[in-house]
Each structure stands twice: as structure tokens, then as C-alpha cells.
Amino acid sequence: MSQNLQSRAVIVTGAAQGIGLAISLRILEEGLSLIACDIDEEGLSNLKKHDKDNRISTYKFDVRSVKDVAHLFEKLKDRKPCPFGLVNNAGIFPGMKFLDYKPEDIDQVLAVNLIGPIHITQHFCRMVLDQGGTGVIVNMASIAGQIGSSDAIYGITKSGMIGLTKTSAMSFAPDIRVNAVAPGIVSTELQKSVPKERLDQFRKGELIKSPILPEDVADTVWFLLSEQSKHYTGAVLDINNGFAMR
Ligand SMILES: NC(=O)c1ccc[n+]([C@@H]2O[C@H](COP(=O)([O-])OP(=O)(O)OC[C@H]3O[C@@H](n4cnc5c(N)ncnc54)[C@H](O)[C@@H]3O)[C@@H](O)[C@H]2O)c1
């Protein structure tokens, strides 16, 4: 394993399962180091079992907590070189209808899916720029942020992730590239909260019929983290089997 690659680290939020886990394993496969963050301690311990050569650091944190986020970056401060990559992946899909949302539920979804990523982006960009480095961010949007969602607040947060991507691409160019992926329906735990009628609509509208797996999303995220995407910033890459071509 090249020492040079090992010194390059990527922070992944929501790394314990689903798409975040697939992205984490892909980063390890590519020979880089991983800073895996999640609220799920047990999931993080399971991920740590993949650590054969000390390339995984795990941090239990709640993306909703300003304190937890600040603490994470305080711990990362002395890491040299500082992590060059960030994948804002953690997210929740409560599967609720617009009018069923209580104010506190709205706050929760906004906090996990959008406000947390904004705080993390600020910390990450400050860290990279303070060290005179360069970086790359990949944000987890969704087709729900492009065409609307059966869960309105979720859809709003995912549109927000597209806004965050474009705004931060503009703010931090050329030092930090910022892109997003917008998956359709991906086979994970989260998908189980999507109503059956909505899933059926997706299945009907997909031009390619093979299910989108977390590993498929990880392929595109890896492309955006890698030098192969050096001309991309502010882009949103659809991973949706041709559903809703624009
Ligand atoms: N599965 C899909 O169909 C789909 C489609 C489009 C976009 N996405 C997006 O992909 C991302 C990952 O989704 P997934 O399908 O892998 O979901 P998942 O539920 O399988 O995994 C989400 C991960 O985020 C973590 N997490 C949740 N709340 C957290 C918090 N407060 N602090 C820290 N970590 C927290 C969970 O513990 C879990 O490990 C989400 O942002 C989701 O919106 C998913």
C-alpha cells in the first residue's frame, strides 16, 4: 500500500450502513484512509473490523449537534496532512406527509439532512484553507430534491443540498471542488420508509431496470472524489436509471 495514498483521508458521515458504508469501503479499497462518522456506535465498531492496516478512524457523532461537529474538527486539527475529502452523506427519511409534520419533526429533518452538512462544510473548508490545502466535497442530494418527494420536508432538504453544493462550489473555488450526487431509489434501510405507490411509480419510470445498489452510488462518489473529475464543480450527477430525464 502506498504511503502517499494512506496519508490522504476522506471524512464520511453516516458511514455505518447503507450508502455511507459502501462509500467507506470503496475509499478503503482505493488505498486511502477513512474518517468514519455516525451516530450508530455499533455500526461503527462493525466497520472498524474491516481495518487491516490502521486506516480507519471512527467518530461517534450526531450531525445535528453543533458541539459534536466542532469536537470532531477539533480532533482532526492536528492531523497532517488534513483530510482532503468530505462526503456529506448522513440523512434520514421519516416518510411523513407534509401536514403530519409537527414543528419539532421539521427541525429534526432539517438538522440532520441540511443544517448539519452546512456546519460540517464550514469546518471542513476552514480546516483545508487554513492549511493552504485543496479539497473535495461530495454532497448526498436525491432525485427527491429535483422532482419533489412523497416526504415533503425530506424533499426540501435535498433541494437544499443542491443549493449547498452550488453555493459552496462558488465560495471555495478553485481550492475546494464541491459536487453532489442525486440517486433515485437505492436498496437500503431508508428505502423501506418510501410508500409502495411511490416505489411502484419509480420502478415504472426507470428506463434501466436493474436495481441501484449502494455500491453503484459509491462508484460515482469515488469518481467525484478522484482527480478524474478535476473539471467538475457545482455539478449534480443523477444516478436514477433514466427516471425523470432533464
Ligand atoms: N436509499 C435511497 O433510496 C436514497 C436515495 C437518494 C438519496 N439517499 C440519501 O443517501 C444518504 C444515505 O442514505 P441510506 O439510504 O444509506 O440510509 P441509511 O438509513 O441506510 O443510512 C443512513 C446513515 O446515517 C446515519 N445517521 C442518521 N442520523 C444521523 C445523525 N443524526 N448523525 C450522524 N449519523 C446519522 C445512520 O446511523 C446511518 O448509518 C442519505 O442522505 C439519503 O437521503 C438515499
PDB file of C-alpha atoms and ligand atoms in Angstrom:
ATOM      1  CA  MET A   1       0.000   0.000   0.000  1.00  0.00           C
ATOM      2  CA  SER A   2       1.474   3.366  -0.993  1.00  0.00           C
ATOM      3  CA  GLN A   3       2.333   5.610   1.971  1.00  0.00           C
ATOM      4  CA  ASN A   4       1.270   8.583  -0.108  1.00  0.00           C
ATOM      5  CA  LEU A   5      -2.250   7.229  -0.631  1.00  0.00           C
ATOM      6  CA  GLN A   6      -2.608   6.263   3.039  1.00  0.00           C
ATOM      7  CA  SER A   7      -1.906   9.812   4.134  1.00  0.00           C
ATOM      8  CA  ARG A   8      -4.895  11.013   2.096  1.00  0.00           C
ATOM      9  CA  ALA A   9      -8.055  10.813   4.196  1.00  0.00           C
ATOM     10  CA  VAL A  10     -11.738  11.279   3.498  1.00  0.00           C
ATOM     11  CA  ILE A  11     -14.411  12.082   6.096  1.00  0.00           C
ATOM     12  CA  VAL A  12     -17.684  10.208   5.531  1.00  0.00           C
ATOM     13  CA  THR A  13     -20.804  10.979   7.583  1.00  0.00           C
ATOM     14  CA  GLY A  14     -23.422   8.264   8.006  1.00  0.00           C
ATOM     15  CA  ALA A  15     -20.641   5.740   7.388  1.00  0.00           C
ATOM     16  CA  ALA A  16     -22.103   2.911   9.482  1.00  0.00           C
ATOM     17  CA  GLN A  17     -24.571   1.465   6.985  1.00  0.00           C
ATOM     18  CA  GLY A  18     -26.195   1.735   3.570  1.00  0.00           C
ATOM     19  CA  ILE A  19     -24.712   4.100   1.013  1.00  0.00           C
ATOM     20  CA  GLY A  20     -22.247   5.603   3.516  1.00  0.00           C
ATOM     21  CA  LEU A  21     -20.847   2.168   4.304  1.00  0.00           C
ATOM     22  CA  ALA A  22     -20.431   1.357   0.600  1.00  0.00           C
ATOM     23  CA  ILE A  23     -18.629   4.679   0.048  1.00  0.00           C
ATOM     24  CA  SER A  24     -16.397   3.992   3.063  1.00  0.00           C
ATOM     25  CA  LEU A  25     -15.433   0.524   1.822  1.00  0.00           C
ATOM     26  CA  ARG A  26     -14.704   1.940  -1.644  1.00  0.00           C
ATOM     27  CA  ILE A  27     -12.393   4.585  -0.172  1.00  0.00           C
ATOM     28  CA  LEU A  28     -10.526   1.847   1.731  1.00  0.00           C
ATOM     29  CA  GLU A  29     -10.355  -0.313  -1.394  1.00  0.00           C
ATOM     30  CA  GLU A  30      -8.731   2.594  -3.239  1.00  0.00           C
ATOM     31  CA  GLY A  31      -5.987   2.657  -0.571  1.00  0.00           C
ATOM     32  CA  LEU A  32      -6.951   5.890   1.194  1.00  0.00           C
ATOM     33  CA  SER A  33      -7.649   6.460   4.890  1.00  0.00           C
ATOM     34  CA  LEU A  34     -11.158   6.863   6.227  1.00  0.00           C
ATOM     35  CA  ILE A  35     -12.629   9.058   8.928  1.00  0.00           C
ATOM     36  CA  ALA A  36     -15.965   7.377   9.548  1.00  0.00           C
ATOM     37  CA  CYS A  37     -18.597   9.364  11.469  1.00  0.00           C
ATOM     38  CA  ASP A  38     -22.010   8.188  12.579  1.00  0.00           C
ATOM     39  CA  ILE A  39     -24.476   8.283  15.443  1.00  0.00           C
ATOM     40  CA  ASP A  40     -24.570   4.464  15.377  1.00  0.00           C
ATOM     41  CA  GLU A  41     -21.713   3.257  17.592  1.00  0.00           C
ATOM     42  CA  GLU A  42     -22.321  -0.435  16.948  1.00  0.00           C
ATOM     43  CA  GLY A  43     -22.289   0.120  13.180  1.00  0.00           C
ATOM     44  CA  LEU A  44     -19.002   1.992  13.505  1.00  0.00           C
ATOM     45  CA  SER A  45     -17.485  -0.907  15.508  1.00  0.00           C
ATOM     46  CA  ASN A  46     -18.536  -3.305  12.757  1.00  0.00           C
ATOM     47  CA  LEU A  47     -16.916  -1.058  10.159  1.00  0.00           C
ATOM     48  CA  LYS A  48     -13.725  -0.942  12.240  1.00  0.00           C
ATOM     49  CA  LYS A  49     -13.474  -4.730  11.819  1.00  0.00           C
ATOM     50  CA  HIS A  50     -12.503  -4.025   8.176  1.00  0.00           C
ATOM     51  CA  ASP A  51      -9.409  -2.199   9.418  1.00  0.00           C
ATOM     52  CA  LYS A  52      -6.424  -4.336   8.463  1.00  0.00           C
ATOM     53  CA  ASP A  53      -3.738  -1.672   8.364  1.00  0.00           C
ATOM     54  CA  ASN A  54      -4.903   1.105  10.649  1.00  0.00           C
ATOM     55  CA  ARG A  55      -6.566   3.262   8.027  1.00  0.00           C
ATOM     56  CA  ILE A  56      -9.967   3.701   9.719  1.00  0.00           C
ATOM     57  CA  SER A  57     -10.673   6.275  12.422  1.00  0.00           C
ATOM     58  CA  THR A  58     -14.210   6.177  13.778  1.00  0.00           C
ATOM     59  CA  TYR A  59     -16.049   9.028  15.487  1.00  0.00           C
ATOM     60  CA  LYS A  60     -19.418   8.668  17.130  1.00  0.00           C
ATOM     61  CA  PHE A  61     -21.193  11.937  16.496  1.00  0.00           C
ATOM     62  CA  ASP A  62     -24.631  13.360  15.946  1.00  0.00           C
ATOM     63  CA  VAL A  63     -24.666  15.537  12.856  1.00  0.00           C
ATOM     64  CA  ARG A  64     -27.457  17.600  14.482  1.00  0.00           C
ATOM     65  CA  SER A  65     -25.152  18.699  17.296  1.00  0.00           C
ATOM     66  CA  VAL A  66     -23.077  21.838  16.696  1.00  0.00           C
ATOM     67  CA  LYS A  67     -20.929  20.727  19.646  1.00  0.00           C
ATOM     68  CA  ASP A  68     -20.260  17.231  18.228  1.00  0.00           C
ATOM     69  CA  VAL A  69     -19.317  18.673  14.845  1.00  0.00           C
ATOM     70  CA  ALA A  70     -16.959  21.231  16.400  1.00  0.00           C
ATOM     71  CA  HIS A  71     -15.435  18.494  18.584  1.00  0.00           C
ATOM     72  CA  LEU A  72     -14.794  16.271  15.558  1.00  0.00           C
ATOM     73  CA  PHE A  73     -12.866  19.011  13.771  1.00  0.00           C
ATOM     74  CA  GLU A  74     -11.005  19.908  16.951  1.00  0.00           C
ATOM     75  CA  LYS A  75      -9.769  16.296  16.997  1.00  0.00           C
ATOM     76  CA  LEU A  76      -8.865  16.428  13.295  1.00  0.00           C
ATOM     77  CA  LYS A  77      -6.960  19.703  13.671  1.00  0.00           C
ATOM     78  CA  ASP A  78      -3.594  18.111  14.323  1.00  0.00           C
ATOM     79  CA  ARG A  79      -3.812  15.563  11.553  1.00  0.00           C
ATOM     80  CA  LYS A  80      -1.146  16.296   8.929  1.00  0.00           C
ATOM     81  CA  PRO A  81      -1.945  16.462   6.093  1.00  0.00           C
ATOM     82  CA  CYS A  82      -5.528  17.309   6.936  1.00  0.00           C
ATOM     83  CA  PRO A  83      -8.258  15.224   5.301  1.00  0.00           C
ATOM     84  CA  PHE A  84      -8.743  16.342   1.697  1.00  0.00           C
ATOM     85  CA  GLY A  85     -12.206  14.806   1.191  1.00  0.00           C
ATOM     86  CA  LEU A  86     -15.630  15.120   2.775  1.00  0.00           C
ATOM     87  CA  VAL A  87     -18.752  13.140   1.916  1.00  0.00           C
ATOM     88  CA  ASN A  88     -21.855  14.685   3.482  1.00  0.00           C
ATOM     89  CA  ASN A  89     -23.923  11.506   3.379  1.00  0.00           C
ATOM     90  CA  ALA A  90     -25.819  11.096   6.694  1.00  0.00           C
ATOM     91  CA  GLY A  91     -29.529  11.552   6.202  1.00  0.00           C
ATOM     92  CA  ILE A  92     -32.959  10.471   7.388  1.00  0.00           C
ATOM     93  CA  PHE A  93     -36.248   9.914   5.582  1.00  0.00           C
ATOM     94  CA  PRO A  94     -39.137   9.862   8.079  1.00  0.00           C
ATOM     95  CA  GLY A  95     -41.663   9.053   5.330  1.00  0.00           C
ATOM     96  CA  MET A  96     -44.240  11.509   6.657  1.00  0.00           C
ATOM     97  CA  LYS A  97     -46.838  13.527   4.769  1.00  0.00           C
ATOM     98  CA  PHE A  98     -46.460  17.321   4.727  1.00  0.00           C
ATOM     99  CA  LEU A  99     -49.436  18.047   7.008  1.00  0.00           C
ATOM    100  CA  ASP A 100     -48.494  15.350   9.540  1.00  0.00           C
ATOM    101  CA  TYR A 101     -45.205  17.084  10.357  1.00  0.00           C
ATOM    102  CA  LYS A 102     -45.054  18.763  13.775  1.00  0.00           C
ATOM    103  CA  PRO A 103     -42.666  21.715  14.177  1.00  0.00           C
ATOM    104  CA  GLU A 104     -40.167  19.589  16.151  1.00  0.00           C
ATOM    105  CA  ASP A 105     -40.168  16.896  13.409  1.00  0.00           C
ATOM    106  CA  ILE A 106     -39.422  19.546  10.791  1.00  0.00           C
ATOM    107  CA  ASP A 107     -36.495  20.782  12.902  1.00  0.00           C
ATOM    108  CA  GLN A 108     -35.087  17.232  13.184  1.00  0.00           C
ATOM    109  CA  VAL A 109     -35.098  16.536   9.448  1.00  0.00           C
ATOM    110  CA  LEU A 110     -33.649  19.940   8.608  1.00  0.00           C
ATOM    111  CA  ALA A 111     -30.971  19.471  11.293  1.00  0.00           C
ATOM    112  CA  VAL A 112     -29.768  16.058  10.060  1.00  0.00           C
ATOM    113  CA  ASN A 113     -30.153  16.499   6.317  1.00  0.00           C
ATOM    114  CA  LEU A 114     -29.201  20.128   5.774  1.00  0.00           C
ATOM    115  CA  ILE A 115     -28.093  22.251   8.725  1.00  0.00           C
ATOM    116  CA  GLY A 116     -25.569  19.652   9.949  1.00  0.00           C
ATOM    117  CA  PRO A 117     -23.971  19.444   6.476  1.00  0.00           C
ATOM    118  CA  ILE A 118     -23.753  23.268   6.358  1.00  0.00           C
ATOM    119  CA  HIS A 119     -21.859  23.303   9.691  1.00  0.00           C
ATOM    120  CA  ILE A 120     -19.576  20.471   8.604  1.00  0.00           C
ATOM    121  CA  THR A 121     -18.863  22.228   5.309  1.00  0.00           C
ATOM    122  CA  GLN A 122     -17.822  25.384   7.152  1.00  0.00           C
ATOM    123  CA  HIS A 123     -15.469  23.471   9.475  1.00  0.00           C
ATOM    124  CA  PHE A 124     -14.007  21.368   6.672  1.00  0.00           C
ATOM    125  CA  CYS A 125     -13.371  24.312   4.363  1.00  0.00           C
ATOM    126  CA  ARG A 126     -11.813  26.384   7.158  1.00  0.00           C
ATOM    127  CA  MET A 127      -9.513  23.474   8.042  1.00  0.00           C
ATOM    128  CA  VAL A 128      -8.399  22.907   4.433  1.00  0.00           C
ATOM    129  CA  LEU A 129      -7.926  26.603   3.642  1.00  0.00           C
ATOM    130  CA  ASP A 130      -6.101  27.308   6.930  1.00  0.00           C
ATOM    131  CA  GLN A 131      -3.582  24.626   5.997  1.00  0.00           C
ATOM    132  CA  GLY A 132      -3.248  26.026   2.468  1.00  0.00           C
ATOM    133  CA  GLY A 133      -4.507  22.743   1.032  1.00  0.00           C
ATOM    134  CA  THR A 134      -7.009  21.708  -1.578  1.00  0.00           C
ATOM    135  CA  GLY A 135     -10.089  19.602  -1.065  1.00  0.00           C
ATOM    136  CA  VAL A 136     -13.142  17.982  -2.492  1.00  0.00           C
ATOM    137  CA  ILE A 137     -16.677  17.638  -1.129  1.00  0.00           C
ATOM    138  CA  VAL A 138     -19.419  15.304  -2.311  1.00  0.00           C
ATOM    139  CA  ASN A 139     -22.931  16.013  -1.043  1.00  0.00           C
ATOM    140  CA  MET A 140     -25.701  13.436  -0.959  1.00  0.00           C
ATOM    141  CA  ALA A 141     -28.703  15.007  -2.649  1.00  0.00           C
ATOM    142  CA  SER A 142     -31.525  12.905  -4.130  1.00  0.00           C
ATOM    143  CA  ILE A 143     -33.935  12.794  -7.004  1.00  0.00           C
ATOM    144  CA  ALA A 144     -36.373  13.926  -4.278  1.00  0.00           C
ATOM    145  CA  GLY A 145     -34.641  17.306  -4.317  1.00  0.00           C
ATOM    146  CA  GLN A 146     -35.083  17.610  -8.075  1.00  0.00           C
ATOM    147  CA  ILE A 147     -38.659  16.476  -8.729  1.00  0.00           C
ATOM    148  CA  GLY A 148     -40.316  16.571  -5.290  1.00  0.00           C
ATOM    149  CA  SER A 149     -40.845  13.875  -2.690  1.00  0.00           C
ATOM    150  CA  SER A 150     -43.635  11.916  -1.015  1.00  0.00           C
ATOM    151  CA  ASP A 151     -41.988  13.231   2.190  1.00  0.00           C
ATOM    152  CA  ALA A 152     -42.115  16.998   1.710  1.00  0.00           C
ATOM    153  CA  ILE A 153     -39.574  18.044   4.319  1.00  0.00           C
ATOM    154  CA  TYR A 154     -37.113  15.419   3.079  1.00  0.00           C
ATOM    155  CA  GLY A 155     -37.562  16.768  -0.460  1.00  0.00           C
ATOM    156  CA  ILE A 156     -36.955  20.310   0.783  1.00  0.00           C
ATOM    157  CA  THR A 157     -33.703  19.291   2.498  1.00  0.00           C
ATOM    158  CA  LYS A 158     -32.468  17.512  -0.626  1.00  0.00           C
ATOM    159  CA  SER A 159     -33.169  20.596  -2.782  1.00  0.00           C
ATOM    160  CA  GLY A 160     -31.216  22.423  -0.092  1.00  0.00           C
ATOM    161  CA  MET A 161     -28.266  20.047  -0.559  1.00  0.00           C
ATOM    162  CA  ILE A 162     -28.199  21.019  -4.241  1.00  0.00           C
ATOM    163  CA  GLY A 163     -28.196  24.685  -3.194  1.00  0.00           C
ATOM    164  CA  LEU A 164     -25.438  23.998  -0.662  1.00  0.00           C
ATOM    165  CA  THR A 165     -23.404  22.294  -3.395  1.00  0.00           C
ATOM    166  CA  LYS A 166     -23.646  25.181  -5.834  1.00  0.00           C
ATOM    167  CA  THR A 167     -23.123  27.881  -3.215  1.00  0.00           C
ATOM    168  CA  SER A 168     -20.085  26.206  -1.732  1.00  0.00           C
ATOM    169  CA  ALA A 169     -18.655  25.409  -5.186  1.00  0.00           C
ATOM    170  CA  MET A 170     -18.807  29.130  -5.891  1.00  0.00           C
ATOM    171  CA  SER A 171     -17.467  30.157  -2.483  1.00  0.00           C
ATOM    172  CA  PHE A 172     -14.452  27.828  -2.360  1.00  0.00           C
ATOM    173  CA  ALA A 173     -13.266  27.547  -5.982  1.00  0.00           C
ATOM    174  CA  PRO A 174     -10.675  26.821  -7.098  1.00  0.00           C
ATOM    175  CA  ASP A 175      -9.254  25.322  -3.888  1.00  0.00           C
ATOM    176  CA  ILE A 176     -12.165  23.068  -2.994  1.00  0.00           C
ATOM    177  CA  ARG A 177     -14.369  21.343  -5.557  1.00  0.00           C
ATOM    178  CA  VAL A 178     -17.930  20.655  -4.451  1.00  0.00           C
ATOM    179  CA  ASN A 179     -20.329  18.335  -6.271  1.00  0.00           C
ATOM    180  CA  ALA A 180     -23.408  16.281  -5.453  1.00  0.00           C
ATOM    181  CA  VAL A 181     -24.975  13.001  -6.422  1.00  0.00           C
ATOM    182  CA  ALA A 182     -28.730  12.628  -6.790  1.00  0.00           C
ATOM    183  CA  PRO A 183     -29.677   8.956  -6.555  1.00  0.00           C
ATOM    184  CA  GLY A 184     -33.107   7.572  -7.348  1.00  0.00           C
ATOM    185  CA  ILE A 185     -34.284   4.605  -5.293  1.00  0.00           C
ATOM    186  CA  VAL A 186     -31.347   2.733  -3.751  1.00  0.00           C
ATOM    187  CA  SER A 187     -31.709  -0.579  -1.906  1.00  0.00           C
ATOM    188  CA  THR A 188     -31.031   0.377   1.745  1.00  0.00           C
ATOM    189  CA  GLU A 189     -32.865   0.555   5.095  1.00  0.00           C
ATOM    190  CA  LEU A 190     -34.001   4.094   4.246  1.00  0.00           C
ATOM    191  CA  GLN A 191     -35.847   2.880   1.165  1.00  0.00           C
ATOM    192  CA  LYS A 192     -38.165   0.832   3.410  1.00  0.00           C
ATOM    193  CA  SER A 193     -39.905   4.073   4.509  1.00  0.00           C
ATOM    194  CA  VAL A 194     -40.800   5.056   0.935  1.00  0.00           C
ATOM    195  CA  PRO A 195     -44.534   4.374   0.317  1.00  0.00           C
ATOM    196  CA  LYS A 196     -45.234   1.417  -2.002  1.00  0.00           C
ATOM    197  CA  GLU A 197     -47.151   3.557  -4.554  1.00  0.00           C
ATOM    198  CA  ARG A 198     -44.134   5.857  -4.875  1.00  0.00           C
ATOM    199  CA  LEU A 199     -41.756   2.909  -5.270  1.00  0.00           C
ATOM    200  CA  ASP A 200     -44.044   1.500  -7.990  1.00  0.00           C
ATOM    201  CA  GLN A 201     -44.004   4.867  -9.815  1.00  0.00           C
ATOM    202  CA  PHE A 202     -40.214   4.820  -9.752  1.00  0.00           C
ATOM    203  CA  ARG A 203     -39.981   1.244 -10.952  1.00  0.00           C
ATOM    204  CA  LYS A 204     -42.334   2.034 -13.870  1.00  0.00           C
ATOM    205  CA  GLY A 205     -40.457   5.180 -14.896  1.00  0.00           C
ATOM    206  CA  GLU A 206     -36.940   3.736 -14.780  1.00  0.00           C
ATOM    207  CA  LEU A 207     -35.523   3.125 -18.274  1.00  0.00           C
ATOM    208  CA  ILE A 208     -32.909   0.745 -16.916  1.00  0.00           C
ATOM    209  CA  LYS A 209     -34.475  -1.945 -14.798  1.00  0.00           C
ATOM    210  CA  SER A 210     -31.550  -3.126 -12.701  1.00  0.00           C
ATOM    211  CA  PRO A 211     -31.790  -2.028  -9.034  1.00  0.00           C
ATOM    212  CA  ILE A 212     -29.412   0.728  -7.943  1.00  0.00           C
ATOM    213  CA  LEU A 213     -27.154  -0.638  -5.204  1.00  0.00           C
ATOM    214  CA  PRO A 214     -25.221   1.360  -2.594  1.00  0.00           C
ATOM    215  CA  GLU A 215     -22.025   0.242  -4.367  1.00  0.00           C
ATOM    216  CA  ASP A 216     -23.271   1.875  -7.592  1.00  0.00           C
ATOM    217  CA  VAL A 217     -23.647   5.180  -5.778  1.00  0.00           C
ATOM    218  CA  ALA A 218     -20.181   4.667  -4.257  1.00  0.00           C
ATOM    219  CA  ASP A 219     -18.715   4.368  -7.795  1.00  0.00           C
ATOM    220  CA  THR A 220     -19.978   7.844  -8.715  1.00  0.00           C
ATOM    221  CA  VAL A 221     -18.930   9.322  -5.381  1.00  0.00           C
ATOM    222  CA  TRP A 222     -15.462   7.876  -5.893  1.00  0.00           C
ATOM    223  CA  PHE A 223     -15.306   9.459  -9.360  1.00  0.00           C
ATOM    224  CA  LEU A 224     -16.168  12.836  -7.816  1.00  0.00           C
ATOM    225  CA  LEU A 225     -13.529  12.405  -5.089  1.00  0.00           C
ATOM    226  CA  SER A 226     -10.872  11.429  -7.596  1.00  0.00           C
ATOM    227  CA  GLU A 227      -8.718  13.503  -9.931  1.00  0.00           C
ATOM    228  CA  GLN A 228     -10.719  12.140 -12.855  1.00  0.00           C
ATOM    229  CA  SER A 229     -13.390  14.694 -12.021  1.00  0.00           C
ATOM    230  CA  LYS A 230     -10.935  17.611 -11.804  1.00  0.00           C
ATOM    231  CA  HIS A 231     -13.063  19.736 -14.147  1.00  0.00           C
ATOM    232  CA  TYR A 232     -16.258  19.217 -12.131  1.00  0.00           C
ATOM    233  CA  THR A 233     -17.511  21.631  -9.531  1.00  0.00           C
ATOM    234  CA  GLY A 234     -21.084  22.650  -8.692  1.00  0.00           C
ATOM    235  CA  ALA A 235     -22.345  19.614 -10.616  1.00  0.00           C
ATOM    236  CA  VAL A 236     -25.149  17.261  -9.614  1.00  0.00           C
ATOM    237  CA  LEU A 237     -24.764  13.779 -11.064  1.00  0.00           C
ATOM    238  CA  ASP A 238     -28.007  11.816 -11.429  1.00  0.00           C
ATOM    239  CA  ILE A 239     -27.944   8.105 -10.577  1.00  0.00           C
ATOM    240  CA  ASN A 240     -31.528   7.209 -11.373  1.00  0.00           C
ATOM    241  CA  ASN A 241     -31.775   4.603 -14.148  1.00  0.00           C
ATOM    242  CA  GLY A 242     -33.026   7.297 -16.551  1.00  0.00           C
ATOM    243  CA  PHE A 243     -36.019   8.262 -14.432  1.00  0.00           C
ATOM    244  CA  ALA A 244     -37.051  11.913 -14.989  1.00  0.00           C
ATOM    245  CA  MET A 245     -34.549  12.911 -17.680  1.00  0.00           C
ATOM    246  CA  ARG A 246     -33.971  16.658 -17.715  1.00  0.00           C
TER     247      ARG A 246
HETATM  248  N1  LIG B   1     -31.713   4.934  -0.158  1.00  0.00           N
HETATM  249  C1  LIG B   1     -32.173   5.748  -1.081  1.00  0.00           C
HETATM  250  O1  LIG B   1     -33.068   5.387  -1.864  1.00  0.00           O
HETATM  251  C2  LIG B   1     -31.606   7.126  -1.234  1.00  0.00           C
HETATM  252  C3  LIG B   1     -31.889   7.856  -2.404  1.00  0.00           C
HETATM  253  C4  LIG B   1     -31.381   9.121  -2.556  1.00  0.00           C
HETATM  254  C5  LIG B   1     -30.583   9.693  -1.565  1.00  0.00           C
HETATM  255  N2  LIG B   1     -30.329   8.977  -0.431  1.00  0.00           N
HETATM  256  C6  LIG B   1     -29.503   9.638   0.591  1.00  0.00           C
HETATM  257  O2  LIG B   1     -28.352   8.850   0.845  1.00  0.00           O
HETATM  258  C7  LIG B   1     -27.906   9.074   2.181  1.00  0.00           C
HETATM  259  C8  LIG B   1     -27.689   7.728   2.871  1.00  0.00           C
HETATM  260  O3  LIG B   1     -28.937   7.044   2.895  1.00  0.00           O
HETATM  261  P1  LIG B   1     -29.080   5.475   3.088  1.00  0.00           P
HETATM  262  O4  LIG B   1     -30.121   5.045   2.144  1.00  0.00           O
HETATM  263  O5  LIG B   1     -27.744   4.834   3.082  1.00  0.00           O
HETATM  264  O6  LIG B   1     -29.731   5.481   4.553  1.00  0.00           O
HETATM  265  P2  LIG B   1     -29.457   4.553   5.819  1.00  0.00           P
HETATM  266  O7  LIG B   1     -30.591   4.836   6.742  1.00  0.00           O
HETATM  267  O8  LIG B   1     -29.190   3.165   5.405  1.00  0.00           O
HETATM  268  O9  LIG B   1     -28.099   5.163   6.424  1.00  0.00           O
HETATM  269  C9  LIG B   1     -28.047   6.462   6.982  1.00  0.00           C
HETATM  270  C10 LIG B   1     -26.855   6.565   7.927  1.00  0.00           C
HETATM  271  O10 LIG B   1     -26.867   7.889   8.502  1.00  0.00           O
HETATM  272  C11 LIG B   1     -26.676   7.762   9.912  1.00  0.00           C
HETATM  273  N3  LIG B   1     -27.313   8.869  10.630  1.00  0.00           N
HETATM  274  C12 LIG B   1     -28.644   9.107  10.742  1.00  0.00           C
HETATM  275  N4  LIG B   1     -28.858  10.151  11.540  1.00  0.00           N
HETATM  276  C13 LIG B   1     -27.641  10.595  11.944  1.00  0.00           C
HETATM  277  C14 LIG B   1     -27.204  11.635  12.799  1.00  0.00           C
HETATM  278  N5  LIG B   1     -28.072  12.443  13.431  1.00  0.00           N
HETATM  279  N6  LIG B   1     -25.879  11.823  12.989  1.00  0.00           N
HETATM  280  C15 LIG B   1     -24.986  11.002  12.382  1.00  0.00           C
HETATM  281  N7  LIG B   1     -25.334   9.986  11.580  1.00  0.00           N
HETATM  282  C16 LIG B   1     -26.645   9.780  11.366  1.00  0.00           C
HETATM  283  C17 LIG B   1     -27.348   6.430  10.274  1.00  0.00           C
HETATM  284  O11 LIG B   1     -26.923   5.929  11.529  1.00  0.00           O
HETATM  285  C18 LIG B   1     -26.943   5.564   9.087  1.00  0.00           C
HETATM  286  O12 LIG B   1     -25.699   4.941   9.297  1.00  0.00           O
HETATM  287  C19 LIG B   1     -28.973   9.946   2.858  1.00  0.00           C
HETATM  288  O13 LIG B   1     -28.555  11.290   2.846  1.00  0.00           O
HETATM  289  C20 LIG B   1     -30.173   9.759   1.955  1.00  0.00           C
HETATM  290  O14 LIG B   1     -31.047  10.854   1.997  1.00  0.00           O
HETATM  291  C21 LIG B   1     -30.810   7.704  -0.248  1.00  0.00           C
END
